mmCIF file of N, CA and C in Angstrom:
data_model
loop_
_atom_site.group_PDB
_atom_site.id
_atom_site.type_symbol
_atom_site.label_atom_id
_atom_site.label_comp_id
_atom_site.label_asym_id
_atom_site.label_seq_id
_atom_site.Cartn_x
_atom_site.Cartn_y
_atom_site.Cartn_z
ATOM 1 N N MET F 1 0.817 19.940 24.150
ATOM 2 C CA MET F 1 1.255 18.562 24.168
ATOM 3 C C MET F 1 0.817 17.891 22.872
ATOM 4 N N ILE F 2 1.663 17.028 22.332
ATOM 5 C CA ILE F 2 1.376 16.313 21.093
ATOM 6 C C ILE F 2 0.406 15.174 21.374
ATOM 7 N N ASP F 3 -0.636 15.069 20.550
ATOM 8 C CA ASP F 3 -1.612 13.987 20.650
ATOM 9 C C ASP F 3 -1.030 12.764 19.951
ATOM 10 N N LEU F 4 -0.901 11.659 20.664
ATOM 11 C CA LEU F 4 -0.345 10.436 20.089
ATOM 12 C C LEU F 4 -1.434 9.423 19.764
ATOM 13 N N SER F 5 -2.561 9.893 19.274
ATOM 14 C CA SER F 5 -3.647 8.989 18.896
ATOM 15 C C SER F 5 -3.161 8.045 17.802
ATOM 16 N N THR F 6 -3.389 6.763 18.002
ATOM 17 C CA THR F 6 -3.029 5.762 17.000
ATOM 18 C C THR F 6 -4.207 4.825 16.792
ATOM 19 N N PHE F 7 -4.290 4.264 15.606
ATOM 20 C CA PHE F 7 -5.416 3.409 15.246
ATOM 21 C C PHE F 7 -4.847 2.200 14.521
ATOM 22 N N HIS F 8 -5.135 1.017 15.027
ATOM 23 C CA HIS F 8 -4.517 -0.207 14.530
ATOM 24 C C HIS F 8 -5.518 -1.102 13.807
ATOM 25 N N ASP F 9 -4.993 -1.914 12.889
ATOM 26 C CA ASP F 9 -5.751 -2.943 12.175
ATOM 27 C C ASP F 9 -7.058 -2.394 11.598
ATOM 28 N N LEU F 10 -6.951 -1.317 10.847
ATOM 29 C CA LEU F 10 -8.129 -0.632 10.315
ATOM 30 C C LEU F 10 -8.944 -1.491 9.351
ATOM 31 N N ALA F 11 -8.323 -2.476 8.715
ATOM 32 C CA ALA F 11 -9.071 -3.348 7.802
ATOM 33 C C ALA F 11 -10.138 -4.141 8.542
ATOM 34 N N LYS F 12 -10.000 -4.282 9.860
ATOM 35 C CA LYS F 12 -10.969 -5.038 10.653
ATOM 36 C C LYS F 12 -11.850 -4.133 11.519
ATOM 37 N N ALA F 13 -11.693 -2.832 11.415
ATOM 38 C CA ALA F 13 -12.451 -1.891 12.255
ATOM 39 C C ALA F 13 -13.936 -1.893 11.897
ATOM 40 N N ASP F 14 -14.767 -1.778 12.908
ATOM 41 C CA ASP F 14 -16.211 -1.663 12.701
ATOM 42 C C ASP F 14 -16.503 -0.238 12.234
ATOM 43 N N ILE F 15 -17.096 -0.115 11.049
ATOM 44 C CA ILE F 15 -17.389 1.236 10.539
ATOM 45 C C ILE F 15 -18.884 1.530 10.487
ATOM 46 N N GLY F 16 -19.686 0.615 11.009
ATOM 47 C CA GLY F 16 -21.119 0.880 11.070
ATOM 48 C C GLY F 16 -21.873 0.394 9.850
ATOM 49 N N ALA F 17 -23.122 0.793 9.793
ATOM 50 C CA ALA F 17 -24.037 0.333 8.740
ATOM 51 C C ALA F 17 -23.775 1.032 7.416
ATOM 52 N N PHE F 18 -24.001 0.312 6.332
ATOM 53 C CA PHE F 18 -23.879 0.869 4.992
ATOM 54 C C PHE F 18 -25.191 1.556 4.606
ATOM 55 N N SER F 19 -25.068 2.627 3.820
ATOM 56 C CA SER F 19 -26.238 3.347 3.315
ATOM 57 C C SER F 19 -25.964 3.758 1.867
ATOM 58 N N PRO F 20 -26.993 4.125 1.109
ATOM 59 C CA PRO F 20 -26.788 4.516 -0.286
ATOM 60 C C PRO F 20 -25.826 5.699 -0.419
ATOM 61 N N LYS F 21 -24.945 5.640 -1.420
ATOM 62 C CA LYS F 21 -23.998 6.722 -1.687
ATOM 63 C C LYS F 21 -24.692 7.775 -2.545
ATOM 64 N N PRO F 22 -24.853 9.000 -2.043
ATOM 65 C CA PRO F 22 -25.617 10.014 -2.765
ATOM 66 C C PRO F 22 -24.991 10.468 -4.078
ATOM 67 N N THR F 23 -23.670 10.281 -4.263
ATOM 68 C CA THR F 23 -23.029 10.740 -5.492
ATOM 69 C C THR F 23 -22.776 9.601 -6.481
ATOM 70 N N SER F 24 -23.510 8.508 -6.323
ATOM 71 C CA SER F 24 -23.369 7.363 -7.219
ATOM 72 C C SER F 24 -23.737 7.758 -8.645
ATOM 73 N N VAL F 25 -22.881 7.411 -9.608
ATOM 74 C CA VAL F 25 -23.131 7.676 -11.024
ATOM 75 C C VAL F 25 -23.694 6.427 -11.676
ATOM 76 N N GLU F 26 -23.117 5.271 -11.353
ATOM 77 C CA GLU F 26 -23.641 3.984 -11.824
ATOM 78 C C GLU F 26 -23.193 2.913 -10.842
ATOM 79 N N GLY F 27 -24.047 1.934 -10.594
ATOM 80 C CA GLY F 27 -23.711 0.863 -9.677
ATOM 81 C C GLY F 27 -24.454 0.917 -8.359
ATOM 82 N N ASP F 28 -25.134 2.024 -8.091
ATOM 83 C CA ASP F 28 -25.903 2.167 -6.847
ATOM 84 C C ASP F 28 -25.105 1.732 -5.627
ATOM 85 N N GLN F 29 -23.928 2.338 -5.433
ATOM 86 C CA GLN F 29 -23.070 1.974 -4.320
ATOM 87 C C GLN F 29 -23.703 2.201 -2.959
ATOM 88 N N LEU F 30 -23.177 1.432 -2.027
ATOM 89 C CA LEU F 30 -23.441 1.629 -0.614
ATOM 90 C C LEU F 30 -22.114 2.018 0.014
ATOM 91 N N GLU F 31 -22.164 2.858 1.047
ATOM 92 C CA GLU F 31 -20.941 3.281 1.718
ATOM 93 C C GLU F 31 -21.146 3.315 3.226
ATOM 94 N N ALA F 32 -20.030 3.227 3.935
ATOM 95 C CA ALA F 32 -20.031 3.351 5.389
ATOM 96 C C ALA F 32 -18.741 4.069 5.775
ATOM 97 N N ALA F 33 -18.786 4.807 6.865
ATOM 98 C CA ALA F 33 -17.613 5.557 7.306
ATOM 99 C C ALA F 33 -17.613 5.683 8.821
ATOM 100 N N ARG F 34 -16.418 5.868 9.356
ATOM 101 C CA ARG F 34 -16.272 6.091 10.794
ATOM 102 C C ARG F 34 -15.153 7.097 11.005
ATOM 103 N N SER F 35 -15.419 8.115 11.773
ATOM 104 C CA SER F 35 -14.418 9.121 12.116
ATOM 105 C C SER F 35 -13.690 8.673 13.382
ATOM 106 N N PHE F 36 -12.355 8.765 13.362
ATOM 107 C CA PHE F 36 -11.546 8.404 14.531
ATOM 108 C C PHE F 36 -11.015 9.628 15.251
ATOM 109 N N PHE F 37 -10.816 10.731 14.516
ATOM 110 C CA PHE F 37 -10.220 11.925 15.109
ATOM 111 C C PHE F 37 -10.741 13.152 14.385
ATOM 112 N N GLN F 38 -11.096 14.172 15.139
ATOM 113 C CA GLN F 38 -11.461 15.474 14.589
ATOM 114 C C GLN F 38 -10.718 16.545 15.351
ATOM 115 N N SER F 39 -10.160 17.512 14.617
ATOM 116 C CA SER F 39 -9.484 18.626 15.283
ATOM 117 C C SER F 39 -10.529 19.478 15.992
ATOM 118 N N PRO F 40 -10.129 20.173 17.045
ATOM 119 C CA PRO F 40 -11.079 21.014 17.781
ATOM 120 C C PRO F 40 -11.822 22.024 16.907
ATOM 121 N N ASP F 41 -11.156 22.529 15.857
ATOM 122 C CA ASP F 41 -11.817 23.516 14.992
ATOM 123 C C ASP F 41 -12.583 22.869 13.839
ATOM 124 N N GLY F 42 -12.547 21.530 13.739
ATOM 125 C CA GLY F 42 -13.301 20.823 12.718
ATOM 126 C C GLY F 42 -12.682 20.813 11.333
ATOM 127 N N THR F 43 -11.477 21.363 11.179
ATOM 128 C CA THR F 43 -10.867 21.418 9.854
ATOM 129 C C THR F 43 -10.170 20.119 9.459
ATOM 130 N N VAL F 44 -9.897 19.252 10.426
ATOM 131 C CA VAL F 44 -9.261 17.966 10.145
ATOM 132 C C VAL F 44 -10.167 16.863 10.667
ATOM 133 N N ASP F 45 -10.468 15.902 9.811
ATOM 134 C CA ASP F 45 -11.287 14.746 10.193
ATOM 135 C C ASP F 45 -10.602 13.508 9.616
ATOM 136 N N ILE F 46 -10.178 12.608 10.492
ATOM 137 C CA ILE F 46 -9.462 11.405 10.061
ATOM 138 C C ILE F 46 -10.328 10.200 10.376
ATOM 139 N N GLY F 47 -10.539 9.369 9.389
ATOM 140 C CA GLY F 47 -11.370 8.197 9.604
ATOM 141 C C GLY F 47 -11.175 7.178 8.509
ATOM 142 N N ILE F 48 -12.086 6.216 8.454
ATOM 143 C CA ILE F 48 -12.048 5.204 7.407
ATOM 144 C C ILE F 48 -13.378 5.193 6.689
ATOM 145 N N TRP F 49 -13.351 4.702 5.462
ATOM 146 C CA TRP F 49 -14.524 4.714 4.599
ATOM 147 C C TRP F 49 -14.457 3.487 3.723
ATOM 148 N N GLU F 50 -15.602 2.922 3.414
ATOM 149 C CA GLU F 50 -15.681 1.779 2.519
ATOM 150 C C GLU F 50 -16.861 1.970 1.580
ATOM 151 N N CYS F 51 -16.695 1.522 0.338
ATOM 152 C CA CYS F 51 -17.730 1.679 -0.665
ATOM 153 C C CYS F 51 -17.806 0.412 -1.503
ATOM 154 N N THR F 52 -19.025 0.008 -1.855
ATOM 155 C CA THR F 52 -19.204 -1.145 -2.728
ATOM 156 C C THR F 52 -18.865 -0.739 -4.162
ATOM 157 N N PRO F 53 -18.621 -1.719 -5.059
ATOM 158 C CA PRO F 53 -18.224 -1.411 -6.430
ATOM 159 C C PRO F 53 -19.255 -0.563 -7.175
ATOM 160 N N GLY F 54 -18.743 0.246 -8.083
ATOM 161 C CA GLY F 54 -19.566 1.111 -8.909
ATOM 162 C C GLY F 54 -18.784 2.341 -9.305
ATOM 163 N N ARG F 55 -19.484 3.399 -9.651
ATOM 164 C CA ARG F 55 -18.838 4.635 -10.100
ATOM 165 C C ARG F 55 -19.533 5.805 -9.424
ATOM 166 N N PHE F 56 -18.735 6.750 -8.913
ATOM 167 C CA PHE F 56 -19.304 7.909 -8.241
ATOM 168 C C PHE F 56 -18.440 9.131 -8.498
ATOM 169 N N SER F 57 -18.992 10.293 -8.215
ATOM 170 C CA SER F 57 -18.234 11.540 -8.344
ATOM 171 C C SER F 57 -17.966 12.097 -6.947
ATOM 172 N N ALA F 58 -16.944 12.939 -6.866
ATOM 173 C CA ALA F 58 -16.607 13.581 -5.595
ATOM 174 C C ALA F 58 -16.124 14.993 -5.887
ATOM 175 N N ASP F 59 -16.631 15.950 -5.163
ATOM 176 C CA ASP F 59 -16.275 17.353 -5.345
ATOM 177 C C ASP F 59 -15.360 17.782 -4.200
ATOM 178 N N ARG F 60 -14.202 18.261 -4.524
ATOM 179 C CA ARG F 60 -13.248 18.745 -3.520
ATOM 180 C C ARG F 60 -13.128 20.266 -3.592
ATOM 181 N N ALA F 61 -14.193 20.944 -3.974
ATOM 182 C CA ALA F 61 -14.169 22.405 -4.078
ATOM 183 C C ALA F 61 -13.922 23.066 -2.723
ATOM 184 N N ASN F 62 -14.381 22.439 -1.642
ATOM 185 C CA ASN F 62 -14.289 23.074 -0.323
ATOM 186 C C ASN F 62 -13.418 22.331 0.669
ATOM 187 N N SER F 63 -12.801 21.237 0.260
ATOM 188 C CA SER F 63 -11.968 20.480 1.200
ATOM 189 C C SER F 63 -10.920 19.665 0.458
ATOM 190 N N SER F 64 -9.896 19.270 1.178
ATOM 191 C CA SER F 64 -8.864 18.373 0.670
ATOM 192 C C SER F 64 -9.161 16.975 1.185
ATOM 193 N N GLU F 65 -8.512 15.969 0.587
ATOM 194 C CA GLU F 65 -8.689 14.604 1.063
ATOM 195 C C GLU F 65 -7.403 13.828 0.817
ATOM 196 N N ILE F 66 -7.043 13.001 1.764
ATOM 197 C CA ILE F 66 -5.936 12.068 1.612
ATOM 198 C C ILE F 66 -6.516 10.674 1.785
ATOM 199 N N CYS F 67 -6.280 9.804 0.811
ATOM 200 C CA CYS F 67 -6.816 8.446 0.823
ATOM 201 C C CYS F 67 -5.668 7.453 0.878
ATOM 202 N N HIS F 68 -5.607 6.649 1.936
ATOM 203 C CA HIS F 68 -4.635 5.564 2.043
ATOM 204 C C HIS F 68 -5.428 4.276 1.855
ATOM 205 N N ILE F 69 -5.162 3.566 0.776
ATOM 206 C CA ILE F 69 -5.919 2.356 0.445
ATOM 207 C C ILE F 69 -5.463 1.222 1.356
ATOM 208 N N ILE F 70 -6.409 0.667 2.126
ATOM 209 C CA ILE F 70 -6.109 -0.422 3.049
ATOM 210 C C ILE F 70 -6.331 -1.766 2.369
ATOM 211 N N SER F 71 -7.444 -1.892 1.662
ATOM 212 C CA SER F 71 -7.748 -3.135 0.948
ATOM 213 C C SER F 71 -8.602 -2.797 -0.269
ATOM 214 N N GLY F 72 -8.640 -3.719 -1.230
ATOM 215 C CA GLY F 72 -9.421 -3.513 -2.438
ATOM 216 C C GLY F 72 -8.646 -2.732 -3.479
ATOM 217 N N ARG F 73 -9.310 -2.382 -4.537
ATOM 218 C CA ARG F 73 -8.688 -1.658 -5.649
ATOM 219 C C ARG F 73 -9.645 -0.545 -6.092
ATOM 220 N N VAL F 74 -9.078 0.505 -6.671
ATOM 221 C CA VAL F 74 -9.867 1.621 -7.158
ATOM 222 C C VAL F 74 -9.178 2.230 -8.377
ATOM 223 N N ALA F 75 -9.965 2.719 -9.304
ATOM 224 C CA ALA F 75 -9.458 3.526 -10.423
ATOM 225 C C ALA F 75 -10.029 4.914 -10.228
ATOM 226 N N VAL F 76 -9.185 5.920 -10.189
ATOM 227 C CA VAL F 76 -9.643 7.302 -10.042
ATOM 228 C C VAL F 76 -9.256 8.067 -11.296
ATOM 229 N N SER F 77 -10.125 8.989 -11.696
ATOM 230 C CA SER F 77 -9.833 9.764 -12.901
ATOM 231 C C SER F 77 -10.183 11.223 -12.695
ATOM 232 N N ARG F 78 -9.467 12.062 -13.432
ATOM 233 C CA ARG F 78 -9.734 13.497 -13.425
ATOM 234 C C ARG F 78 -10.657 13.826 -14.573
ATOM 235 N N ALA F 79 -11.173 15.048 -14.565
ATOM 236 C CA ALA F 79 -12.067 15.507 -15.627
ATOM 237 C C ALA F 79 -11.392 15.477 -16.992
ATOM 238 N N ASP F 80 -10.052 15.636 -17.031
ATOM 239 C CA ASP F 80 -9.343 15.620 -18.314
ATOM 240 C C ASP F 80 -9.056 14.203 -18.814
ATOM 241 N N GLY F 81 -9.507 13.175 -18.051
ATOM 242 C CA GLY F 81 -9.361 11.793 -18.480
ATOM 243 C C GLY F 81 -8.175 11.063 -17.896
ATOM 244 N N GLU F 82 -7.217 11.772 -17.258
ATOM 245 C CA GLU F 82 -6.081 11.074 -16.646
ATOM 246 C C GLU F 82 -6.598 10.146 -15.551
ATOM 247 N N MET F 83 -6.063 8.907 -15.528
ATOM 248 C CA MET F 83 -6.554 7.911 -14.575
ATOM 249 C C MET F 83 -5.387 7.246 -13.857
ATOM 250 N N ARG F 84 -5.638 6.845 -12.630
ATOM 251 C CA ARG F 84 -4.688 6.075 -11.829
ATOM 252 C C ARG F 84 -5.425 4.892 -11.223
ATOM 253 N N GLU F 85 -4.765 3.745 -11.185
ATOM 254 C CA GLU F 85 -5.301 2.582 -10.479
ATOM 255 C C GLU F 85 -4.504 2.426 -9.195
ATOM 256 N N LEU F 86 -5.217 2.224 -8.087
ATOM 257 C CA LEU F 86 -4.587 2.139 -6.774
ATOM 258 C C LEU F 86 -5.025 0.878 -6.051
ATOM 259 N N GLY F 87 -4.173 0.406 -5.144
ATOM 260 C CA GLY F 87 -4.489 -0.774 -4.357
ATOM 261 C C GLY F 87 -3.884 -0.664 -2.969
ATOM 262 N N PRO F 88 -3.924 -1.733 -2.200
ATOM 263 C CA PRO F 88 -3.445 -1.713 -0.818
ATOM 264 C C PRO F 88 -2.041 -1.122 -0.683
ATOM 265 N N GLY F 89 -1.909 -0.182 0.247
ATOM 266 C CA GLY F 89 -0.637 0.480 0.507
ATOM 267 C C GLY F 89 -0.449 1.773 -0.258
ATOM 268 N N ASP F 90 -1.258 2.033 -1.280
ATOM 269 C CA ASP F 90 -1.136 3.260 -2.065
ATOM 270 C C ASP F 90 -1.790 4.433 -1.336
ATOM 271 N N LEU F 91 -1.307 5.634 -1.626
ATOM 272 C CA LEU F 91 -1.817 6.858 -1.025
ATOM 273 C C LEU F 91 -2.153 7.843 -2.140
ATOM 274 N N LEU F 92 -3.313 8.468 -2.040
ATOM 275 C CA LEU F 92 -3.777 9.446 -3.021
ATOM 276 C C LEU F 92 -4.058 10.761 -2.299
ATOM 277 N N ALA F 93 -3.505 11.855 -2.802
ATOM 278 C CA ALA F 93 -3.774 13.185 -2.243
ATOM 279 C C ALA F 93 -4.653 13.953 -3.222
ATOM 280 N N LEU F 94 -5.773 14.468 -2.724
ATOM 281 C CA LEU F 94 -6.703 15.264 -3.532
ATOM 282 C C LEU F 94 -6.768 16.670 -2.934
ATOM 283 N N PRO F 95 -6.002 17.618 -3.500
ATOM 284 C CA PRO F 95 -6.004 18.977 -2.977
ATOM 285 C C PRO F 95 -7.376 19.635 -3.135
ATOM 286 N N GLN F 96 -7.637 20.602 -2.295
ATOM 287 C CA GLN F 96 -8.878 21.360 -2.413
ATOM 288 C C GLN F 96 -8.967 21.927 -3.817
ATOM 289 N N GLY F 97 -10.184 21.861 -4.386
ATOM 290 C CA GLY F 97 -10.406 22.365 -5.726
ATOM 291 C C GLY F 97 -10.419 21.288 -6.787
ATOM 292 N N GLU F 98 -9.999 20.071 -6.419
ATOM 293 C CA GLU F 98 -9.967 18.973 -7.370
ATOM 294 C C GLU F 98 -11.264 18.196 -7.305
ATOM 295 N N GLY F 99 -11.645 17.554 -8.398
ATOM 296 C CA GLY F 99 -12.780 16.660 -8.444
ATOM 297 C C GLY F 99 -12.323 15.316 -8.926
ATOM 298 N N ARG F 100 -13.159 14.298 -8.751
ATOM 299 C CA ARG F 100 -12.757 12.976 -9.205
ATOM 300 C C ARG F 100 -13.979 12.111 -9.473
ATOM 301 N N VAL F 101 -13.769 11.081 -10.260
ATOM 302 C CA VAL F 101 -14.726 10.004 -10.428
ATOM 303 C C VAL F 101 -13.975 8.747 -10.095
ATOM 304 N N ALA F 102 -14.531 7.904 -9.247
ATOM 305 C CA ALA F 102 -13.847 6.681 -8.826
ATOM 306 C C ALA F 102 -14.655 5.462 -9.174
ATOM 307 N N ASP F 103 -13.949 4.400 -9.498
ATOM 308 C CA ASP F 103 -14.535 3.103 -9.793
ATOM 309 C C ASP F 103 -13.954 2.093 -8.810
ATOM 310 N N PRO F 104 -14.535 1.967 -7.592
ATOM 311 C CA PRO F 104 -13.987 1.002 -6.631
ATOM 312 C C PRO F 104 -14.300 -0.415 -7.032
#
């Protein structure tokens, strides 16, 4: 049977307490996250995440990530210097093996 899990008004969802972001490069960001759905085998985890302004790195060597921007703005860049600026309504796909630095 198909799971029809839906999640509404995510910009207002309670995501819990903020804590220091371990991959902060500059800005000493704080982040908070909440998982809404996990597949039985743990390979899919869908949730929301928020981070205060600053700069951080992210390693996608072992996982993929899809980011749908709900609010705020972010600049993401690759190691080769290519950069994209994203805002509400934008979607970013980060395939496994990719890395990034973000400036939320």
